[in-house]
Structures are given as structure tokens and as C-alpha cells.
PDB file of C-alpha atoms in Angstrom:
ATOM      1  CA  THR L   1      61.600 104.307  53.480  1.00 83.00           C
ATOM      2  CA  ALA L   2      63.470 105.012  56.720  1.00 85.00           C
ATOM      3  CA  LEU L   3      66.333 102.834  57.957  1.00 82.00           C
ATOM      4  CA  VAL L   4      67.255 102.187  61.576  1.00 82.00           C
ATOM      5  CA  THR L   5      70.942 103.081  62.028  1.00 79.00           C
ATOM      6  CA  LYS L   6      73.341 103.899  64.859  1.00 79.00           C
ATOM      7  CA  ARG L   7      72.386 107.550  64.302  1.00 77.00           C
ATOM      8  CA  GLY L   8      68.737 106.704  64.764  1.00 79.00           C
ATOM      9  CA  LEU L   9      66.004 106.660  62.126  1.00 82.00           C
ATOM     10  CA  VAL L  10      67.357 107.932  58.792  1.00 84.00           C
ATOM     11  CA  GLN L  11      65.032 108.814  55.921  1.00 86.00           C
ATOM     12  CA  ALA L  12      66.681 107.134  52.923  1.00 87.00           C
ATOM     13  CA  VAL L  13      63.914 107.412  50.311  1.00 90.00           C
ATOM     14  CA  GLU L  14      61.027 109.870  50.473  1.00 89.00           C
ATOM     15  CA  GLY L  15      58.419 111.616  48.368  1.00 83.00           C
ATOM     16  CA  ILE L  16      58.386 108.918  45.688  1.00 89.00           C
ATOM     17  CA  ASP L  17      55.372 109.259  43.389  1.00 91.00           C
ATOM     18  CA  LEU L  18      55.711 106.767  40.550  1.00 93.00           C
ATOM     19  CA  ASP L  19      53.316 104.741  38.426  1.00 94.00           C
ATOM     20  CA  VAL L  20      53.828 102.053  35.793  1.00 95.00           C
ATOM     21  CA  GLY L  21      51.026 101.111  33.418  1.00 93.00           C
ATOM     22  CA  ARG L  22      50.466  97.756  31.731  1.00 91.00           C
ATOM     23  CA  GLY L  23      52.744  97.360  28.753  1.00 92.00           C
ATOM     24  CA  GLU L  24      54.696 100.472  29.763  1.00 95.00           C
ATOM     25  CA  THR L  25      58.419 100.787  30.465  1.00 95.00           C
ATOM     26  CA  VAL L  26      59.457 103.303  33.095  1.00 96.00           C
ATOM     27  CA  SER L  27      63.171 103.796  33.688  1.00 96.00           C
ATOM     28  CA  LEU L  28      64.456 104.918  37.092  1.00 97.00           C
ATOM     29  CA  VAL L  29      67.879 106.505  36.550  1.00 96.00           C
ATOM     30  CA  GLY L  30      70.537 108.111  38.713  1.00 93.00           C
ATOM     31  CA  GLU L  31      73.979 107.609  40.219  1.00 91.00           C
ATOM     32  CA  SER L  32      74.828 104.809  42.605  1.00 89.00           C
ATOM     33  CA  GLY L  33      73.579 105.755  46.055  1.00 88.00           C
ATOM     34  CA  SER L  34      70.560 107.668  44.787  1.00 91.00           C
ATOM     35  CA  GLY L  35      68.107 105.169  46.273  1.00 91.00           C
ATOM     36  CA  LYS L  36      66.990 103.330  43.132  1.00 93.00           C
ATOM     37  CA  SER L  37      67.485  99.781  44.411  1.00 91.00           C
ATOM     38  CA  LEU L  38      66.111 100.677  47.834  1.00 91.00           C
ATOM     39  CA  THR L  39      62.944 101.913  46.135  1.00 93.00           C
ATOM     40  CA  ALA L  40      62.572  98.590  44.316  1.00 93.00           C
ATOM     41  CA  LEU L  41      63.236  96.562  47.472  1.00 92.00           C
ATOM     42  CA  SER L  42      60.641  98.652  49.302  1.00 92.00           C
ATOM     43  CA  VAL L  43      58.006  97.948  46.636  1.00 92.00           C
ATOM     44  CA  MET L  44      58.790  94.235  46.918  1.00 93.00           C
ATOM     45  CA  ARG L  45      58.784  94.486  50.744  1.00 91.00           C
ATOM     46  CA  LEU L  46      62.220  92.862  50.732  1.00 90.00           C
ATOM     47  CA  VAL L  47      64.007  95.722  52.498  1.00 89.00           C
ATOM     48  CA  GLU L  48      62.274  94.715  55.727  1.00 85.00           C
ATOM     49  CA  LEU L  49      63.831  91.255  55.474  1.00 81.00           C
ATOM     50  CA  GLU L  50      67.365  92.613  54.989  1.00 75.00           C
ATOM     51  CA  SER L  51      67.470  95.398  57.605  1.00 77.00           C
ATOM     52  CA  GLU L  52      65.427  97.281  60.158  1.00 81.00           C
ATOM     53  CA  ALA L  53      63.241  99.595  58.103  1.00 84.00           C
ATOM     54  CA  VAL L  54      60.068 101.624  58.450  1.00 84.00           C
ATOM     55  CA  LEU L  55      57.909 101.907  55.329  1.00 87.00           C
ATOM     56  CA  SER L  56      55.222 104.553  54.986  1.00 89.00           C
ATOM     57  CA  GLY L  57      52.878 105.636  52.214  1.00 90.00           C
ATOM     58  CA  GLU L  58      51.065 103.347  49.798  1.00 92.00           C
ATOM     59  CA  VAL L  59      52.053 100.858  47.097  1.00 93.00           C
ATOM     60  CA  TRP L  60      49.131  99.793  44.899  1.00 94.00           C
ATOM     61  CA  LEU L  61      49.264  96.896  42.465  1.00 93.00           C
ATOM     62  CA  GLU L  62      46.093  95.932  40.612  1.00 90.00           C
ATOM     63  CA  GLY L  63      43.837  97.136  43.414  1.00 90.00           C
ATOM     64  CA  GLN L  64      45.940  95.660  46.230  1.00 92.00           C
ATOM     65  CA  GLU L  65      47.806  97.809  48.747  1.00 94.00           C
ATOM     66  CA  LEU L  66      51.093  95.992  49.304  1.00 93.00           C
ATOM     67  CA  LEU L  67      52.347  97.821  52.398  1.00 92.00           C
ATOM     68  CA  ALA L  68      49.274  96.754  54.357  1.00 91.00           C
ATOM     69  CA  LYS L  69      49.819  93.057  53.695  1.00 92.00           C
ATOM     70  CA  PRO L  70      51.665  90.717  56.074  1.00 92.00           C
ATOM     71  CA  GLN L  71      54.881  89.124  54.861  1.00 91.00           C
ATOM     72  CA  SER L  72      53.156  85.741  54.574  1.00 91.00           C
ATOM     73  CA  GLU L  73      50.843  87.143  51.902  1.00 92.00           C
ATOM     74  CA  MET L  74      53.636  89.089  50.225  1.00 92.00           C
ATOM     75  CA  ARG L  75      55.513  85.821  49.705  1.00 90.00           C
ATOM     76  CA  ARG L  76      52.611  84.612  47.571  1.00 90.00           C
ATOM     77  CA  LEU L  77      52.485  87.871  45.597  1.00 92.00           C
ATOM     78  CA  ARG L  78      56.217  87.975  44.868  1.00 91.00           C
ATOM     79  CA  GLY L  79      56.613  86.217  41.574  1.00 88.00           C
ATOM     80  CA  SER L  80      52.912  85.914  40.786  1.00 89.00           C
ATOM     81  CA  ALA L  81      51.973  89.619  40.906  1.00 92.00           C
ATOM     82  CA  VAL L  82      55.316  91.429  40.985  1.00 94.00           C
ATOM     83  CA  ALA L  83      58.725  89.937  40.225  1.00 93.00           C
ATOM     84  CA  MET L  84      62.264  91.237  40.274  1.00 93.00           C
ATOM     85  CA  VAL L  85      65.390  90.633  38.221  1.00 92.00           C
ATOM     86  CA  PHE L  86      68.363  91.392  40.439  1.00 88.00           C
ATOM     87  CA  GLN L  87      71.563  93.129  39.413  1.00 82.00           C
ATOM     88  CA  GLU L  88      73.894  90.155  39.898  1.00 83.00           C
ATOM     89  CA  PRO L  89      72.327  86.830  38.851  1.00 84.00           C
ATOM     90  CA  MET L  90      75.055  84.787  40.551  1.00 86.00           C
ATOM     91  CA  THR L  91      73.830  86.011  43.936  1.00 86.00           C
ATOM     92  CA  ALA L  92      70.168  85.588  42.975  1.00 87.00           C
ATOM     93  CA  LEU L  93      70.593  81.917  42.038  1.00 93.00           C
ATOM     94  CA  ASN L  94      71.271  79.130  44.526  1.00 94.00           C
ATOM     95  CA  PRO L  95      74.815  77.866  43.782  1.00 94.00           C
ATOM     96  CA  VAL L  96      74.165  74.321  45.091  1.00 95.00           C
ATOM     97  CA  LEU L  97      70.967  73.605  43.128  1.00 95.00           C
ATOM     98  CA  GLY L  98      70.657  72.809  39.439  1.00 95.00           C
ATOM     99  CA  ILE L  99      68.894  75.318  37.185  1.00 96.00           C
ATOM    100  CA  GLY L 100      66.006  72.939  36.471  1.00 94.00           C
ATOM    101  CA  ARG L 101      65.326  72.357  40.153  1.00 94.00           C
ATOM    102  CA  GLN L 102      65.311  76.088  40.917  1.00 94.00           C
ATOM    103  CA  LEU L 103      62.822  76.777  38.143  1.00 94.00           C
ATOM    104  CA  ALA L 104      60.643  73.888  39.305  1.00 92.00           C
ATOM    105  CA  GLN L 105      60.561  75.271  42.849  1.00 91.00           C
ATOM    106  CA  VAL L 106      59.042  78.520  41.570  1.00 91.00           C
ATOM    107  CA  LEU L 107      56.387  76.635  39.603  1.00 90.00           C
ATOM    108  CA  HIS L 108      55.457  74.410  42.541  1.00 89.00           C
ATOM    109  CA  TYR L 109      55.269  77.321  44.981  1.00 88.00           C
ATOM    110  CA  HIS L 110      52.886  79.290  42.775  1.00 86.00           C
ATOM    111  CA  GLY L 111      50.829  76.239  41.821  1.00 82.00           C
ATOM    112  CA  ARG L 112      51.664  76.297  38.126  1.00 81.00           C
ATOM    113  CA  SER L 113      52.610  72.612  37.882  1.00 78.00           C
ATOM    114  CA  SER L 114      51.064  69.445  39.303  1.00 74.00           C
ATOM    115  CA  SER L 115      53.901  67.015  38.626  1.00 86.00           C
ATOM    116  CA  ARG L 116      57.662  66.889  38.181  1.00 88.00           C
ATOM    117  CA  SER L 117      57.368  66.156  34.457  1.00 89.00           C
ATOM    118  CA  GLN L 118      55.018  69.082  33.914  1.00 91.00           C
ATOM    119  CA  ALA L 119      57.364  71.389  35.853  1.00 90.00           C
ATOM    120  CA  ARG L 120      60.326  70.325  33.737  1.00 91.00           C
ATOM    121  CA  SER L 121      58.329  70.856  30.548  1.00 92.00           C
ATOM    122  CA  ILE L 122      57.251  74.379  31.568  1.00 92.00           C
ATOM    123  CA  ALA L 123      60.793  75.201  32.755  1.00 92.00           C
ATOM    124  CA  ALA L 124      62.250  74.083  29.413  1.00 93.00           C
ATOM    125  CA  GLU L 125      59.709  76.212  27.542  1.00 91.00           C
ATOM    126  CA  SER L 126      60.600  79.245  29.666  1.00 91.00           C
ATOM    127  CA  LEU L 127      64.317  78.824  28.968  1.00 92.00           C
ATOM    128  CA  ALA L 128      63.647  78.482  25.254  1.00 92.00           C
ATOM    129  CA  ALA L 129      61.533  81.652  25.395  1.00 88.00           C
ATOM    130  CA  VAL L 130      64.480  83.668  26.732  1.00 88.00           C
ATOM    131  CA  GLY L 131      66.753  82.460  23.945  1.00 87.00           C
ATOM    132  CA  ILE L 132      68.660  79.571  25.536  1.00 90.00           C
ATOM    133  CA  ALA L 133      69.470  77.153  22.732  1.00 89.00           C
ATOM    134  CA  ASP L 134      69.599  73.879  24.683  1.00 93.00           C
ATOM    135  CA  PRO L 135      67.133  74.129  27.616  1.00 94.00           C
ATOM    136  CA  ALA L 136      67.433  70.453  28.588  1.00 94.00           C
ATOM    137  CA  ALA L 137      71.209  70.664  29.012  1.00 95.00           C
ATOM    138  CA  THR L 138      70.960  74.012  30.802  1.00 95.00           C
ATOM    139  CA  MET L 139      68.539  72.628  33.386  1.00 95.00           C
ATOM    140  CA  ARG L 140      71.109  69.997  34.351  1.00 95.00           C
ATOM    141  CA  ARG L 141      73.788  72.596  34.978  1.00 96.00           C
ATOM    142  CA  TYR L 142      74.620  74.698  38.025  1.00 96.00           C
ATOM    143  CA  PRO L 143      74.853  78.524  37.979  1.00 95.00           C
ATOM    144  CA  HIS L 144      78.674  78.561  37.961  1.00 94.00           C
ATOM    145  CA  GLN L 145      78.660  76.492  34.762  1.00 95.00           C
ATOM    146  CA  LEU L 146      76.832  79.202  32.826  1.00 94.00           C
ATOM    147  CA  SER L 147      78.096  82.452  31.343  1.00 90.00           C
ATOM    148  CA  GLY L 148      76.948  85.775  32.759  1.00 86.00           C
ATOM    149  CA  GLY L 149      74.553  86.318  29.873  1.00 87.00           C
ATOM    150  CA  MET L 150      73.009  82.860  30.280  1.00 91.00           C
ATOM    151  CA  ARG L 151      72.614  83.337  34.039  1.00 92.00           C
ATOM    152  CA  GLN L 152      70.802  86.620  33.433  1.00 89.00           C
ATOM    153  CA  ARG L 153      68.480  84.899  30.949  1.00 90.00           C
ATOM    154  CA  VAL L 154      67.751  82.191  33.531  1.00 93.00           C
ATOM    155  CA  VAL L 155      66.883  84.826  36.146  1.00 92.00           C
ATOM    156  CA  ILE L 156      64.553  86.564  33.675  1.00 90.00           C
ATOM    157  CA  ALA L 157      62.894  83.238  32.832  1.00 91.00           C
ATOM    158  CA  MET L 158      62.457  82.521  36.549  1.00 92.00           C
ATOM    159  CA  ALA L 159      60.931  85.961  37.175  1.00 90.00           C
ATOM    160  CA  LEU L 160      58.372  85.447  34.403  1.00 88.00           C
ATOM    161  CA  LEU L 161      57.327  81.873  35.258  1.00 89.00           C
ATOM    162  CA  ALA L 162      54.246  82.952  37.224  1.00 86.00           C
ATOM    163  CA  ARG L 163      53.349  85.695  34.703  1.00 87.00           C
ATOM    164  CA  PRO L 164      53.606  88.778  36.956  1.00 91.00           C
ATOM    165  CA  SER L 165      51.814  92.040  36.152  1.00 92.00           C
ATOM    166  CA  LEU L 166      54.900  94.089  37.027  1.00 94.00           C
ATOM    167  CA  LEU L 167      58.555  93.229  36.458  1.00 94.00           C
ATOM    168  CA  ILE L 168      61.239  95.225  38.269  1.00 95.00           C
ATOM    169  CA  ALA L 169      64.653  94.910  36.623  1.00 93.00           C
ATOM    170  CA  ASP L 170      67.492  96.255  38.772  1.00 92.00           C
ATOM    171  CA  GLU L 171      70.507  97.018  36.571  1.00 89.00           C
ATOM    172  CA  PRO L 172      69.964  93.815  34.555  1.00 86.00           C
ATOM    173  CA  THR L 173      72.749  94.551  32.048  1.00 80.00           C
ATOM    174  CA  THR L 174      75.485  96.083  34.221  1.00 76.00           C
ATOM    175  CA  ALA L 175      77.867  93.099  34.252  1.00 71.00           C
ATOM    176  CA  LEU L 176      77.315  92.131  30.611  1.00 76.00           C
ATOM    177  CA  ASP L 177      79.293  92.955  27.497  1.00 80.00           C
ATOM    178  CA  VAL L 178      77.756  95.317  24.954  1.00 82.00           C
ATOM    179  CA  THR L 179      76.506  92.582  22.606  1.00 83.00           C
ATOM    180  CA  THR L 180      74.908  90.529  25.387  1.00 81.00           C
ATOM    181  CA  GLN L 181      73.474  93.697  26.918  1.00 83.00           C
ATOM    182  CA  ALA L 182      71.674  94.526  23.677  1.00 85.00           C
ATOM    183  CA  GLN L 183      70.337  90.969  23.455  1.00 85.00           C
ATOM    184  CA  VAL L 184      68.993  91.038  27.026  1.00 84.00           C
ATOM    185  CA  LEU L 185      67.291  94.406  26.501  1.00 87.00           C
ATOM    186  CA  GLU L 186      65.696  93.194  23.276  1.00 88.00           C
ATOM    187  CA  LEU L 187      64.591  90.022  25.057  1.00 85.00           C
ATOM    188  CA  MET L 188      62.936  91.935  27.883  1.00 85.00           C
ATOM    189  CA  GLN L 189      61.108  94.219  25.461  1.00 88.00           C
ATOM    190  CA  ARG L 190      59.831  91.233  23.476  1.00 86.00           C
ATOM    191  CA  LEU L 191      58.645  89.369  26.565  1.00 84.00           C
ATOM    192  CA  GLN L 192      57.000  92.508  27.895  1.00 88.00           C
ATOM    193  CA  SER L 193      55.118  92.952  24.629  1.00 86.00           C
ATOM    194  CA  GLU L 194      53.990  89.321  24.645  1.00 86.00           C
ATOM    195  CA  ASN L 195      52.866  89.322  28.294  1.00 84.00           C
ATOM    196  CA  GLY L 196      51.520  92.885  28.490  1.00 88.00           C
ATOM    197  CA  MET L 197      53.270  93.511  31.799  1.00 92.00           C
ATOM    198  CA  GLY L 198      54.613  96.768  33.174  1.00 94.00           C
ATOM    199  CA  LEU L 199      58.397  97.114  33.396  1.00 95.00           C
ATOM    200  CA  LEU L 200      60.301  99.248  35.898  1.00 96.00           C
ATOM    201  CA  LEU L 201      63.884  99.347  34.640  1.00 95.00           C
ATOM    202  CA  ILE L 202      66.492 100.610  37.104  1.00 95.00           C
ATOM    203  CA  THR L 203      69.724 101.778  35.526  1.00 92.00           C
ATOM    204  CA  HIS L 204      72.510 104.327  35.769  1.00 88.00           C
ATOM    205  CA  ASP L 205      73.036 104.114  31.994  1.00 87.00           C
ATOM    206  CA  MET L 206      71.207 106.946  30.251  1.00 89.00           C
ATOM    207  CA  GLY L 207      71.792 105.237  26.896  1.00 87.00           C
ATOM    208  CA  VAL L 208      69.868 102.159  28.061  1.00 88.00           C
ATOM    209  CA  ALA L 209      67.025 104.341  29.343  1.00 92.00           C
ATOM    210  CA  ALA L 210      66.857 106.216  26.029  1.00 90.00           C
ATOM    211  CA  GLN L 211      66.710 102.935  24.131  1.00 89.00           C
ATOM    212  CA  VAL L 212      63.812 101.255  25.936  1.00 92.00           C
ATOM    213  CA  ALA L 213      61.875 103.668  28.197  1.00 94.00           C
ATOM    214  CA  ASP L 214      58.493 105.265  27.558  1.00 95.00           C
ATOM    215  CA  ARG L 215      58.899 107.458  30.638  1.00 96.00           C
ATOM    216  CA  VAL L 216      61.931 108.347  32.746  1.00 97.00           C
ATOM    217  CA  ALA L 217      62.189 109.210  36.441  1.00 97.00           C
ATOM    218  CA  VAL L 218      65.485 110.796  37.516  1.00 97.00           C
ATOM    219  CA  MET L 219      66.398 110.040  41.132  1.00 95.00           C
ATOM    220  CA  TYR L 220      68.839 111.860  43.375  1.00 94.00           C
ATOM    221  CA  ALA L 221      69.467 111.512  47.126  1.00 91.00           C
ATOM    222  CA  GLY L 222      66.325 109.479  47.729  1.00 91.00           C
ATOM    223  CA  ARG L 223      63.944 111.719  45.772  1.00 92.00           C
ATOM    224  CA  ILE L 224      62.664 111.854  42.199  1.00 95.00           C
ATOM    225  CA  VAL L 225      63.825 115.247  40.937  1.00 95.00           C
ATOM    226  CA  GLU L 226      62.447 115.032  37.381  1.00 96.00           C
ATOM    227  CA  GLN L 227      59.916 112.754  35.730  1.00 96.00           C
ATOM    228  CA  GLY L 228      58.282 112.760  32.318  1.00 95.00           C
ATOM    229  CA  ALA L 229      58.144 111.246  28.855  1.00 96.00           C
ATOM    230  CA  ALA L 230      61.482 109.927  27.661  1.00 95.00           C
ATOM    231  CA  THR L 231      61.382 112.121  24.562  1.00 95.00           C
ATOM    232  CA  ASP L 232      60.934 115.215  26.735  1.00 94.00           C
ATOM    233  CA  ILE L 233      63.607 114.263  29.267  1.00 94.00           C
ATOM    234  CA  PHE L 234      66.226 113.551  26.627  1.00 93.00           C
ATOM    235  CA  GLY L 235      65.112 116.358  24.323  1.00 91.00           C
ATOM    236  CA  GLY L 236      65.222 119.143  26.903  1.00 91.00           C
ATOM    237  CA  PRO L 237      66.016 118.272  30.536  1.00 93.00           C
ATOM    238  CA  LEU L 238      64.817 120.784  33.130  1.00 93.00           C
ATOM    239  CA  HIS L 239      66.724 119.755  36.236  1.00 94.00           C
ATOM    240  CA  PRO L 240      70.474 120.579  36.405  1.00 94.00           C
ATOM    241  CA  TYR L 241      71.179 117.036  37.609  1.00 95.00           C
ATOM    242  CA  THR L 242      69.447 115.519  34.572  1.00 94.00           C
ATOM    243  CA  ARG L 243      71.424 117.859  32.333  1.00 92.00           C
ATOM    244  CA  GLY L 244      74.641 116.743  34.016  1.00 91.00           C
ATOM    245  CA  LEU L 245      73.824 113.064  33.535  1.00 92.00           C
ATOM    246  CA  LEU L 246      73.058 113.547  29.857  1.00 91.00           C
ATOM    247  CA  GLY L 247      76.136 115.694  29.346  1.00 86.00           C
ATOM    248  CA  SER L 248      78.350 112.913  30.679  1.00 84.00           C
ATOM    249  CA  VAL L 249      77.225 110.477  27.961  1.00 80.00           C
ATOM    250  CA  PRO L 250      79.695 110.256  25.046  1.00 76.00           C
ATOM    251  CA  THR L 251      78.290 110.829  21.550  1.00 73.00           C
ATOM    252  CA  LEU L 252      79.456 109.950  18.055  1.00 69.00           C
ATOM    253  CA  ASP L 253      78.357 113.165  16.354  1.00 71.00           C
ATOM    254  CA  GLY L 254      80.367 115.669  18.440  1.00 66.00           C
ATOM    255  CA  PRO L 255      84.010 116.777  18.272  1.00 70.00           C
ATOM    256  CA  ARG L 256      86.436 113.899  18.612  1.00 70.00           C
ATOM    257  CA  ARG L 257      88.346 115.560  21.453  1.00 71.00           C
ATOM    258  CA  ARG L 258      85.328 116.920  23.322  1.00 71.00           C
ATOM    259  CA  HIS L 259      85.627 116.786  27.089  1.00 75.00           C
ATOM    260  CA  LEU L 260      82.762 114.979  28.805  1.00 75.00           C
ATOM    261  CA  VAL L 261      80.769 116.898  31.367  1.00 79.00           C
ATOM    262  CA  THR L 262      81.475 115.891  34.948  1.00 85.00           C
ATOM    263  CA  ILE L 263      79.399 116.531  38.054  1.00 89.00           C
ATOM    264  CA  PRO L 264      81.722 117.465  40.940  1.00 90.00           C
ATOM    265  CA  GLY L 265      81.281 115.805  44.321  1.00 89.00           C
ATOM    266  CA  SER L 266      79.163 112.768  45.137  1.00 89.00           C
ATOM    267  CA  VAL L 267      75.676 111.796  46.238  1.00 90.00           C
ATOM    268  CA  PRO L 268      75.146 112.874  49.874  1.00 88.00           C
ATOM    269  CA  ALA L 269      74.487 110.378  52.640  1.00 84.00           C
ATOM    270  CA  PRO L 270      70.810 109.814  53.496  1.00 82.00           C
ATOM    271  CA  GLY L 271      69.309 112.308  55.899  1.00 75.00           C
ATOM    272  CA  THR L 272      72.001 114.989  55.509  1.00 77.00           C
ATOM    273  CA  HIS L 273      69.887 117.505  53.556  1.00 69.00           C
ATOM    274  CA  PRO L 274      66.492 117.534  55.296  1.00 71.00           C
ATOM    275  CA  THR L 275      65.672 121.227  54.668  1.00 82.00           C
ATOM    276  CA  SER L 276      67.524 122.137  51.463  1.00 89.00           C
ATOM    277  CA  CYS L 277      67.998 120.972  47.903  1.00 92.00           C
ATOM    278  CA  ALA L 278      70.268 117.944  48.182  1.00 92.00           C
ATOM    279  CA  PHE L 279      71.868 118.736  44.821  1.00 94.00           C
ATOM    280  CA  SER L 280      72.783 122.326  45.744  1.00 93.00           C
ATOM    281  CA  PRO L 281      76.433 121.576  46.769  1.00 92.00           C
ATOM    282  CA  ARG L 282      77.078 120.204  43.266  1.00 93.00           C
ATOM    283  CA  CYS L 283      74.775 122.440  41.218  1.00 93.00           C
ATOM    284  CA  PRO L 284      76.166 125.222  38.971  1.00 91.00           C
ATOM    285  CA  LEU L 285      72.874 127.163  39.310  1.00 92.00           C
ATOM    286  CA  ALA L 286      72.616 126.971  43.105  1.00 93.00           C
ATOM    287  CA  THR L 287      71.649 130.128  44.989  1.00 93.00           C
ATOM    288  CA  GLU L 288      70.966 130.893  48.626  1.00 94.00           C
ATOM    289  CA  VAL L 289      67.383 129.669  48.437  1.00 94.00           C
ATOM    290  CA  CYS L 290      68.634 126.290  47.140  1.00 93.00           C
ATOM    291  CA  ARG L 291      70.915 125.924  50.165  1.00 92.00           C
ATOM    292  CA  SER L 292      68.228 126.848  52.677  1.00 92.00           C
ATOM    293  CA  GLU L 293      64.897 125.507  51.377  1.00 92.00           C
ATOM    294  CA  ARG L 294      63.787 122.329  49.658  1.00 91.00           C
ATOM    295  CA  PRO L 295      62.264 123.131  46.236  1.00 92.00           C
ATOM    296  CA  PRO L 296      58.585 122.350  45.678  1.00 89.00           C
ATOM    297  CA  GLN L 297      57.487 120.010  42.933  1.00 88.00           C
ATOM    298  CA  ALA L 298      56.336 121.897  39.853  1.00 88.00           C
ATOM    299  CA  VAL L 299      54.690 120.744  36.634  1.00 91.00           C
ATOM    300  CA  LEU L 300      56.376 122.279  33.597  1.00 89.00           C
ATOM    301  CA  ASP L 301      56.098 121.261  29.944  1.00 82.00           C
ATOM    302  CA  GLY L 302      54.117 118.169  30.913  1.00 87.00           C
ATOM    303  CA  ARG L 303      56.609 116.795  33.430  1.00 91.00           C
ATOM    304  CA  ARG L 304      57.258 117.013  37.151  1.00 94.00           C
ATOM    305  CA  VAL L 305      60.453 118.632  38.400  1.00 95.00           C
ATOM    306  CA  GLU L 306      61.859 119.684  41.793  1.00 94.00           C
ATOM    307  CA  CYS L 307      64.117 122.687  41.228  1.00 94.00           C
ATOM    308  CA  TRP L 308      63.972 126.374  42.175  1.00 93.00           C
ATOM    309  CA  HIS L 309      65.426 127.243  38.752  1.00 90.00           C
ATOM    310  CA  ALA L 310      63.274 124.901  36.626  1.00 86.00           C
ATOM    311  CA  ARG L 311      61.416 127.761  34.946  1.00 78.00           C
ATOM    312  CA  GLN L 312      64.719 129.474  34.161  1.00 74.00           C
ATOM    313  CA  THR L 313      66.036 126.255  32.627  1.00 70.00           C
ATOM    314  CA  ALA L 314      62.841 125.764  30.629  1.00 63.00           C
ATOM    315  CA  ALA L 315      63.082 129.248  29.200  1.00 57.00           C
TER     316      ALA L 315
END
């Protein structure tokens, strides 16, 4: 994905090779600014509606190539084939429409209801399925009258109304307290199991990824730098960036006064490291080759990693 800026065309996300199987949870992790949300918006073809962007490559969903489709056809596929749960539900919901009416609009658009009464019945069932105790009362309310946890449940119910094959959840628990966060994650896992859909979970929380993911893709500066089974990633990370992320997570079994690992610096701006390893200015293992050449993608221990020192780390 390249964005049109005052500096010209800037490559913001590149070299993404990611797949999500039915019933599988893949977690895309990394710091803010790594390109996680932009990747999701590109898959949904929403980035083109928000800014001037040039998409290249291929996005396949159940035999359909999404990048080749016009926006008119993509509007029909959003929700029915692929749906998205956005990071902040208050901005995803229409503040001047009641919850019931917003759910009914989705059903009518995708042809899942033939009458107002049927739409209200299906909407109530969907709210009950995501754990809302009084669906009838909730449908009469407006988004501002609901708690953050309830709004997130409504957005999840809305995303699943047309039974998509793939659900993209962009930081769905960021603004929630710990208890509500656990409930939402459990809810999404249950619904995924019942519907057999694939789940792409975007998060910066390594603890969340460890809890729910089958596979993990670690993203940095618009590229996936390490990808593999969750047990392998958390059991023995190969990329220095992955090691830094895991080292910054507090644990209960270590020394009480242990200092958390920090990664100095910040994620570089898009397009500023076209010929080198983007992580090299922050990497404790960086050498001259890291600062002058982009590392190739290697397959080690059953996972893909982009690092000149991956074999050294593996050893």
C-alpha cells in the first residue's frame, strides 16, 4: 500500500504475505505506527475511501481477488464475506441512530430480512448471542447510552450479522477494562468456533496474542519481520524486535523489582528505510550490513523471519 503525500508516493506497507484459514486465529502484533491498521484497511479496500492510495499485489478471499473488484462490488462483500470490528466502537456507530435501526440496516442491505419485524427479531438474537442481557431495551438506545463494553459487543454483533468468512478485529479490547477485555476475547473465540470463520486479530498487546492466537505475525515499519506458530514465537523469538516486545511484558514469576526491557527510539516514518533494515537504528545486534542492505526473508525452525542475524539468534 502506497499513500499519496506532499513528498510524493510513499510506500507505507509492503511485502505482506499473510494467510488466515477457516476457524484459525492469526494475530498481527507490533507498536503503533507499524502499519497494522493500514493493512486491515487495505484488505477491506477502505483505505482508498479515506485517502489517496495505490494498492498492489493480490488479496484472495474464498476464490475471489478483492483488489480487482470495483468499489460497488466491494460494498456488497464487506459484511457478507469479510467484516471488521474497529478499534473505537463510538466512532464506528452512528450517534444519531438507535442500535436497533443500525442493526436492521445491515440486515436489509445484505438481504437477510424481508420485513421490519424479522429484522428486529434477528437483531435481538444477535445481541443476545454476544451476551447483552436485555436486547429489546438495548435496541431502543443510542450509542452514547451504552457502556464501552456494550458498544463493543454491539459492533461485534453487527459485524457477524451477515455471517462473514473472515473477521478482522482491530484492537477490539484497547479501551476496555481488564474484566471486560477478557469477556470480549472469550466472546469472539466462542463466536468464531460456532461460525467457523477466520479471525485476524490486530493488537499491540502480546498477552492478548498469546491468549487467543494460533499463529502470530510481528509487524514493524510496514513489513512482517517474523511469522509462525504462536507457541514458537513466544517460546523462542528469532527477530530482535520480537524479543524486545516480549521482554517488555511484565510477568508474575520473575523478580519483584525487575526492570522491564525497553526498545529505544520509535518506529520510523514510512519510506525512510528503503534499502536497509528499518529496525537497525534500534537493534542491539545491528551491524554494517543491517544499515546498508534489507535482510532477505528466511525460513528457520518452521517460521519466516527477516533478519541478518536470525541464524545467530536461533543458535
